Amino acid sequence: MPVEVRLPTILRPHVGGAPSVTAEGSTVGELFDGLVARYPSLKGQLVTETGDLHKFVNVYRNDDDTPVAENDVVSIIPAVAGG
């Protein structure tokens, strides 16, 4: 099932500059596996060496944090700190 994955500006160079790409999977983990297979340079940006989501990456499905379904939109948002 295709899902739109929206990418922040900082990750777009890893996917040829596109603001969003499509991926398939029923979970965020499956989506990320597919993204990394197509765009290997994303791996270090999204997940750790052990396969865990980097602590500075937030993922939202339709602006919520739940499992994905067909035609959903998944947004990857970098964590921002500052004062």
C-alpha atoms as a PDB file:
ATOM      1  CA  MET A   1       0.000   0.000   0.000  1.00  0.00           C
ATOM      2  CA  PRO A   2       1.555   3.328  -1.004  1.00  0.00           C
ATOM      3  CA  VAL A   3       2.001   5.991   1.653  1.00  0.00           C
ATOM      4  CA  GLU A   4       3.228   9.546   1.116  1.00  0.00           C
ATOM      5  CA  VAL A   5       6.266  10.377   3.255  1.00  0.00           C
ATOM      6  CA  ARG A   6       6.912  14.099   3.717  1.00  0.00           C
ATOM      7  CA  LEU A   7      10.517  15.055   4.288  1.00  0.00           C
ATOM      8  CA  PRO A   8      12.015  18.119   5.943  1.00  0.00           C
ATOM      9  CA  THR A   9      14.386  20.254   3.900  1.00  0.00           C
ATOM     10  CA  ILE A  10      17.445  18.743   5.588  1.00  0.00           C
ATOM     11  CA  LEU A  11      16.581  15.224   4.314  1.00  0.00           C
ATOM     12  CA  ARG A  12      15.550  16.153   0.782  1.00  0.00           C
ATOM     13  CA  PRO A  13      19.079  15.970  -0.715  1.00  0.00           C
ATOM     14  CA  HIS A  14      19.046  12.244   0.145  1.00  0.00           C
ATOM     15  CA  VAL A  15      16.010  11.705  -2.119  1.00  0.00           C
ATOM     16  CA  GLY A  16      16.980  13.893  -5.055  1.00  0.00           C
ATOM     17  CA  GLY A  17      15.491  17.075  -3.573  1.00  0.00           C
ATOM     18  CA  ALA A  18      11.873  15.891  -3.450  1.00  0.00           C
ATOM     19  CA  PRO A  19       9.673  17.284  -0.643  1.00  0.00           C
ATOM     20  CA  SER A  20       7.893  13.925  -0.426  1.00  0.00           C
ATOM     21  CA  VAL A  21       8.279  10.372  -1.696  1.00  0.00           C
ATOM     22  CA  THR A  22       6.079   7.289  -1.639  1.00  0.00           C
ATOM     23  CA  ALA A  23       6.863   4.168   0.327  1.00  0.00           C
ATOM     24  CA  GLU A  24       5.067   0.955   1.154  1.00  0.00           C
ATOM     25  CA  GLY A  25       4.531  -0.779   4.485  1.00  0.00           C
ATOM     26  CA  SER A  26       1.990  -1.281   7.241  1.00  0.00           C
ATOM     27  CA  THR A  27       4.226   0.176   9.961  1.00  0.00           C
ATOM     28  CA  VAL A  28       6.654   3.056  10.177  1.00  0.00           C
ATOM     29  CA  GLY A  29       9.470   0.514  10.476  1.00  0.00           C
ATOM     30  CA  GLU A  30       8.467  -1.099   7.174  1.00  0.00           C
ATOM     31  CA  LEU A  31       8.201   2.324   5.538  1.00  0.00           C
ATOM     32  CA  PHE A  32      11.679   3.227   6.739  1.00  0.00           C
ATOM     33  CA  ASP A  33      13.074  -0.116   5.534  1.00  0.00           C
ATOM     34  CA  GLY A  34      11.680   0.637   2.084  1.00  0.00           C
ATOM     35  CA  LEU A  35      12.976   4.203   2.110  1.00  0.00           C
ATOM     36  CA  VAL A  36      16.463   3.111   3.137  1.00  0.00           C
ATOM     37  CA  ALA A  37      16.467   0.412   0.442  1.00  0.00           C
ATOM     38  CA  ARG A  38      15.637   3.025  -2.217  1.00  0.00           C
ATOM     39  CA  TYR A  39      17.696   5.855  -0.701  1.00  0.00           C
ATOM     40  CA  PRO A  40      20.589   4.287   1.262  1.00  0.00           C
ATOM     41  CA  SER A  41      21.992   7.632   2.436  1.00  0.00           C
ATOM     42  CA  LEU A  42      18.833   8.143   4.537  1.00  0.00           C
ATOM     43  CA  LYS A  43      19.760   5.279   6.839  1.00  0.00           C
ATOM     44  CA  GLY A  44      22.160   7.229   9.033  1.00  0.00           C
ATOM     45  CA  GLN A  45      19.740  10.126   9.128  1.00  0.00           C
ATOM     46  CA  LEU A  46      16.723   8.140  10.320  1.00  0.00           C
ATOM     47  CA  VAL A  47      17.915   5.131  12.291  1.00  0.00           C
ATOM     48  CA  THR A  48      20.831   4.157  14.513  1.00  0.00           C
ATOM     49  CA  GLU A  49      23.279   1.342  13.767  1.00  0.00           C
ATOM     50  CA  THR A  50      21.021  -0.986  15.784  1.00  0.00           C
ATOM     51  CA  GLY A  51      17.966  -0.033  13.707  1.00  0.00           C
ATOM     52  CA  ASP A  52      16.295   2.162  16.317  1.00  0.00           C
ATOM     53  CA  LEU A  53      14.784   5.501  15.346  1.00  0.00           C
ATOM     54  CA  HIS A  54      17.208   8.337  16.098  1.00  0.00           C
ATOM     55  CA  LYS A  55      16.095  10.225  19.187  1.00  0.00           C
ATOM     56  CA  PHE A  56      16.038  13.507  17.243  1.00  0.00           C
ATOM     57  CA  VAL A  57      13.576  12.230  14.609  1.00  0.00           C
ATOM     58  CA  ASN A  58       9.837  12.530  15.156  1.00  0.00           C
ATOM     59  CA  VAL A  59       7.374  10.681  12.917  1.00  0.00           C
ATOM     60  CA  TYR A  60       3.681  11.485  12.552  1.00  0.00           C
ATOM     61  CA  ARG A  61       0.909   9.747  10.615  1.00  0.00           C
ATOM     62  CA  ASN A  62      -1.773  12.168   9.541  1.00  0.00           C
ATOM     63  CA  ASP A  63      -0.448  14.426  12.323  1.00  0.00           C
ATOM     64  CA  ASP A  64      -0.764  11.555  14.829  1.00  0.00           C
ATOM     65  CA  ASP A  65       1.579   8.848  16.142  1.00  0.00           C
ATOM     66  CA  THR A  66      -0.224   5.611  15.159  1.00  0.00           C
ATOM     67  CA  PRO A  67       0.061   2.702  12.646  1.00  0.00           C
ATOM     68  CA  VAL A  68      -0.112   3.536   8.943  1.00  0.00           C
ATOM     69  CA  ALA A  69      -2.854   2.704   6.441  1.00  0.00           C
ATOM     70  CA  GLU A  70      -3.219   3.052   2.680  1.00  0.00           C
ATOM     71  CA  ASN A  71      -3.237   6.652   1.439  1.00  0.00           C
ATOM     72  CA  ASP A  72      -1.884   7.971   4.748  1.00  0.00           C
ATOM     73  CA  VAL A  73       0.639  10.773   4.854  1.00  0.00           C
ATOM     74  CA  VAL A  74       3.691  10.231   7.087  1.00  0.00           C
ATOM     75  CA  SER A  75       5.722  13.293   8.059  1.00  0.00           C
ATOM     76  CA  ILE A  76       9.305  13.097   9.314  1.00  0.00           C
ATOM     77  CA  ILE A  77      10.054  16.076  11.526  1.00  0.00           C
ATOM     78  CA  PRO A  78      13.510  16.777  12.966  1.00  0.00           C
ATOM     79  CA  ALA A  79      13.496  17.629  16.653  1.00  0.00           C
ATOM     80  CA  VAL A  80      14.392  21.257  17.285  1.00  0.00           C
ATOM     81  CA  ALA A  81      16.033  22.573  20.413  1.00  0.00           C
ATOM     82  CA  GLY A  82      16.854  26.088  21.349  1.00  0.00           C
ATOM     83  CA  GLY A  83      16.070  28.852  23.677  1.00  0.00           C
END
